[in-house]
N, CA, C and O of each residue as an XYZ file, in Angstrom:
360
protein
N      24.078    -77.861     81.681
C      25.375    -77.220     81.776
C      25.781    -76.731     80.388
O      25.571    -77.407     79.381
N      26.360    -75.552     80.369
C      26.898    -74.989     79.136
C      28.418    -74.972     79.249
O      28.977    -75.039     80.344
N      29.065    -74.881     78.106
C      30.516    -74.722     78.129
C      30.920    -73.649     77.134
O      30.325    -73.503     76.066
N      31.944    -72.909     77.511
C      32.467    -71.840     76.670
C      33.921    -72.178     76.336
O      34.761    -72.303     77.227
N      34.204    -72.323     75.047
C      35.564    -72.610     74.594
C      36.446    -71.401     74.867
O      36.086    -70.274     74.526
N      37.600    -71.634     75.481
C      38.522    -70.551     75.824
C      39.711    -70.511     74.875
O      40.114    -69.435     74.435
N      40.276    -71.668     74.555
C      41.431    -71.677     73.672
C      42.101    -73.031     73.608
O      41.686    -73.988     74.261
N      43.150    -73.086     72.803
C      43.910    -74.316     72.578
C      45.384    -74.037     72.820
O      45.890    -72.972     72.466
N      46.070    -75.000     73.427
C      47.530    -74.935     73.592
C      48.137    -76.177     72.987
O      47.605    -77.276     73.147
N      49.243    -76.015     72.297
C      50.017    -77.146     71.786
C      51.390    -77.097     72.426
O      52.059    -76.063     72.414
N      51.802    -78.217     72.982
C      53.100    -78.321     73.646
C      53.789    -79.603     73.210
O      53.136    -80.545     72.761
N      55.096    -79.636     73.341
C      55.870    -80.844     73.060
C      55.820    -81.759     74.276
O      56.095    -81.324     75.394
N      55.471    -83.021     74.062
C      55.503    -84.012     75.127
C      56.925    -84.451     75.400
O      57.844    -84.113     74.654
N      57.104    -85.206     76.475
C      58.440    -85.688     76.834
C      59.037    -86.581     75.753
O      60.257    -86.661     75.609
N      58.173    -87.253     74.994
C      58.649    -88.143     73.931
C      58.835    -87.417     72.600
O      59.146    -88.046     71.588
N      58.646    -86.094     72.599
C      58.831    -85.308     71.387
C      57.578    -85.118     70.561
O      57.585    -84.351     69.599
N      56.502    -85.800     70.917
C      55.250    -85.649     70.172
C      54.523    -84.378     70.616
O      54.733    -83.886     71.725
N      53.674    -83.859     69.745
C      52.896    -82.670     70.052
C      51.599    -83.068     70.740
O      50.886    -83.958     70.275
N      51.298    -82.400     71.852
C      50.061    -82.631     72.595
C      49.232    -81.360     72.511
O      49.713    -80.276     72.842
N      47.980    -81.494     72.066
C      47.071    -80.359     71.969
C      46.008    -80.494     73.045
O      45.414    -81.560     73.204
N      45.765    -79.411     73.788
C      44.714    -79.387     74.800
C      43.764    -78.231     74.508
O      44.196    -77.114     74.223
N      42.458    -78.516     74.584
C      41.416    -77.504     74.448
C      40.880    -77.188     75.836
O      40.652    -78.093     76.638
N      40.677    -75.905     76.121
C      40.268    -75.439     77.448
C      38.866    -74.839     77.384
O      38.530    -74.101     76.458
N      38.049    -75.175     78.396
C      36.656    -74.739     78.455
C      36.309    -74.235     79.851
O      36.805    -74.756     80.849
N      35.447    -73.210     79.912
C      34.798    -72.824     81.159
C      33.429    -73.479     81.151
O      32.691    -73.370     80.171
N      33.087    -74.159     82.235
C      31.792    -74.811     82.385
C      30.884    -73.892     83.193
O      31.290    -73.368     84.230
N      29.651    -73.696     82.715
C      28.708    -72.786     83.365
C      27.458    -73.577     83.713
O      26.866    -74.230     82.853
N      27.058    -73.514     84.982
C      25.919    -74.300     85.455
C      25.169    -73.501     86.516
O      25.616    -72.434     86.936
N      24.029    -74.028     86.941
C      23.258    -73.459     88.040
C      23.485    -74.311     89.280
O      23.456    -75.539     89.207
N      23.707    -73.666     90.410
C      23.917    -74.372     91.664
C      22.866    -73.881     92.654
O      22.756    -72.682     92.907
N      22.095    -74.813     93.214
C      21.067    -74.437     94.179
C      21.702    -74.114     95.517
O      22.604    -74.805     95.992
N      21.196    -73.031     96.114
C      21.669    -72.589     97.418
C      20.442    -72.389     98.304
O      19.612    -71.524     98.021
N      20.321    -73.157     99.342
C      19.215    -72.982    100.271
C      17.863    -73.418     99.746
O      16.844    -72.957    100.259
N      17.809    -74.266     98.769
C      16.543    -74.814     98.287
C      15.797    -73.966     97.284
O      15.415    -74.473     96.230
N      15.570    -72.682     97.570
C      14.759    -71.859     96.665
C      15.576    -70.821     95.903
O      15.012    -70.036     95.141
N      16.863    -70.805     96.092
C      17.728    -69.824     95.449
C      18.791    -70.555     94.635
O      19.351    -71.554     95.086
N      19.061    -70.056     93.444
C      20.102    -70.654     92.600
C      21.035    -69.550     92.108
O      20.612    -68.416     91.886
N      22.288    -69.893     91.944
C      23.249    -68.942     91.392
C      24.075    -69.642     90.318
O      24.149    -70.870     90.263
N      24.685    -68.834     89.478
C      25.523    -69.384     88.417
C      26.845    -69.850     89.024
O      27.456    -69.142     89.824
N      27.273    -71.036     88.638
C      28.555    -71.555     89.110
C      29.438    -71.865     87.909
O      28.956    -72.110     86.803
N      30.738    -71.848     88.157
C      31.707    -72.027     87.087
C      32.665    -73.164     87.417
O      33.038    -73.373     88.571
N      33.046    -73.883     86.384
C      34.041    -74.935     86.496
C      34.938    -74.883     85.274
O      34.847    -73.958     84.468
N      35.800    -75.872     85.139
C      36.727    -75.920     84.011
C      36.750    -77.314     83.404
O      36.458    -78.308     84.070
N      37.101    -77.365     82.138
C      37.281    -78.628     81.442
C      38.482    -78.535     80.525
O      38.756    -77.486     79.942
N      39.197    -79.644     80.402
C      40.329    -79.728     79.474
C      40.171    -81.010     78.678
O      39.908    -82.074     79.238
N      40.333    -80.900     77.355
C      40.179    -82.066     76.482
C      41.347    -82.162     75.518
O      41.846    -81.158     75.009
N      41.769    -83.396     75.281
C      42.701    -83.695     74.201
C      41.832    -84.210     73.063
O      41.201    -85.257     73.207
N      41.779    -83.496     71.923
C      40.887    -83.916     70.838
C      41.082    -85.386     70.473
O      42.199    -85.837     70.221
N      39.971    -86.120     70.451
C      40.016    -87.540     70.130
C      40.534    -88.408     71.259
O      40.807    -89.591     71.061
N      40.673    -87.821     72.458
C      41.236    -88.584     73.576
C      40.622    -88.220     74.905
O      39.404    -88.089     75.029
N      41.464    -88.058     75.883
C      41.070    -87.851     77.271
C      40.416    -86.487     77.486
O      40.775    -85.505     76.836
N      39.440    -86.440     78.420
C      38.809    -85.191     78.822
C      38.517    -85.258     80.315
O      38.069    -86.285     80.825
N      38.776    -84.149     81.012
C      38.445    -84.043     82.428
C      37.661    -82.760     82.642
O      38.082    -81.689     82.206
N      36.504    -82.870     83.323
C      35.671    -81.728     83.682
C      35.591    -81.631     85.195
O      35.412    -82.639     85.878
N      35.724    -80.422     85.719
C      35.538    -80.157     87.143
C      34.509    -79.037     87.279
O      34.873    -77.862     87.226
N      33.232    -79.379     87.452
C      32.187    -78.360     87.556
C      32.126    -77.751     88.957
O      32.708    -78.279     89.904
N      31.414    -76.637     89.067
C      31.067    -76.017     90.356
C      32.275    -75.728     91.244
O      32.279    -76.073     92.426
N      33.289    -75.101     90.677
C      34.475    -74.737     91.459
C      34.240    -73.434     92.215
O      34.643    -73.301     93.370
N      33.584    -72.466     91.560
C      33.385    -71.148     92.162
C      32.132    -70.494     91.579
O      31.640    -70.896     90.524
N      31.626    -69.483     92.282
C      30.519    -68.682     91.755
C      31.025    -67.331     91.251
O      30.232    -66.480     90.848
N      32.327    -67.137     91.275
C      32.937    -65.876     90.860
C      33.510    -65.975     89.445
O      34.383    -66.797     89.170
N      33.000    -65.120     88.554
C      33.519    -65.092     87.185
C      34.985    -64.644     87.172
O      35.776    -65.144     86.373
N      35.344    -63.717     88.041
C      36.727    -63.239     88.100
C      37.676    -64.359     88.538
O      38.777    -64.483     88.002
N      37.255    -65.170     89.505
C      38.107    -66.270     89.984
C      38.285    -67.347     88.920
O      39.376    -67.899     88.780
N      37.223    -67.655     88.164
C      37.361    -68.703     87.148
C      38.248    -68.202     86.005
O      38.981    -68.985     85.400
N      38.183    -66.905     85.709
C      39.091    -66.329     84.706
C      40.544    -66.449     85.170
O      41.430    -66.773     84.379
N      40.776    -66.188     86.444
C      42.122    -66.304     87.022
C      42.627    -67.746     86.926
O      43.776    -67.986     86.556
N      41.761    -68.694     87.263
C      42.144    -70.106     87.185
C      42.414    -70.521     85.741
O      43.388    -71.223     85.467
N      41.563    -70.093     84.824
C      41.740    -70.477     83.422
C      43.044    -69.912     82.862
O      43.713    -70.570     82.065
N      43.404    -68.712     83.268
C      44.683    -68.124     82.846
C      45.848    -68.986     83.339
O      46.799    -69.232     82.597
N      45.772    -69.439     84.577
C      46.802    -70.312     85.139
C      46.896    -71.626     84.369
O      47.994    -72.091     84.060
N      45.750    -72.222     84.060
C      45.728    -73.511     83.365
C      46.302    -73.406     81.958
O      47.111    -74.240     81.551
N      45.887    -72.384     81.215
C      46.360    -72.254     79.835
C      47.828    -71.831     79.783
O      48.586    -72.321     78.946
N      48.228    -70.933     80.666
C      49.622    -70.471     80.686
C      50.584    -71.626     80.965
O      51.685    -71.671     80.416
N      50.166    -72.551     81.814
C      51.029    -73.668     82.200
C      50.747    -74.946     81.427
O      51.303    -75.997     81.745
N      49.883    -74.867     80.410
C      49.567    -76.016     79.548
C      49.193    -77.256     80.368
O      49.702    -78.351     80.129
N      48.296    -77.061     81.335
C      47.835    -78.164     82.183
C      47.049    -79.152     81.329
O      46.259    -78.749     80.475
N      47.264    -80.434     81.557
C      46.593    -81.501     80.800
C      45.432    -82.072     81.612
O      45.328    -81.820     82.812
N      44.552    -82.847     80.953
C      43.443    -83.466     81.690
C      43.915    -84.323     82.865
O      43.255    -84.360     83.903
N      45.037    -85.004     82.714
C      45.532    -85.900     83.766
C      45.920    -85.156     85.041
O      45.794    -85.703     86.137
N      46.386    -83.929     84.914
C      46.850    -83.189     86.095
C      45.875    -82.109     86.557
O      46.151    -81.413     87.534
N      44.739    -81.958     85.871
C      43.804    -80.873     86.182
C      43.339    -80.901     87.636
O      43.398    -79.876     88.315
N      42.883    -82.042     88.124
C      42.346    -82.117     89.491
C      43.392    -81.676     90.526
O      43.070    -80.910     91.435
N      44.617    -82.142     90.400
C      45.670    -81.769     91.351
C      45.952    -80.272     91.319
O      46.118    -79.648     92.367
N      46.009    -79.694     90.125
C      46.285    -78.262     89.994
C      45.160    -77.449     90.626
O      45.427    -76.486     91.346
N      43.908    -77.821     90.370
C      42.769    -77.087     90.939
C      42.746    -77.228     92.459
O      42.491    -76.246     93.157
N      43.002    -78.412     92.983
C      43.028    -78.592     94.442
C      44.102    -77.724     95.084
O      43.866    -77.148     96.147
N      45.267    -77.617     94.470
C      46.322    -76.742     94.993
C      45.912    -75.277     94.901
O      46.217    -74.491     95.798
N      45.223    -74.906     93.825
C      44.792    -73.523     93.613
C      43.749    -73.104     94.647
O      43.746    -71.961     95.104
N      42.865    -74.031     95.013
C      41.826    -73.713     95.997
C      42.448    -73.505     97.363
O      41.738    -73.229     98.330
């Protein structure tokens, strides 16, 4: 699996501290039908020096993963809430 760094967001936490999240697109191969493989995309969010959540193989569409990544970065989604946000998006 490869990962492509997309960007960083810094937001104020509820306690007033700054939270930084790094966003990644995950790129992998997914087998389809045994003899055929296609590129699949997922997302990852990491807090440097702390929590990280990866969700691989969300879609095979580059346009859809770009749309999802825009949603995640615009809303400063954290690793803790990533799974819920992606499930709602699907």
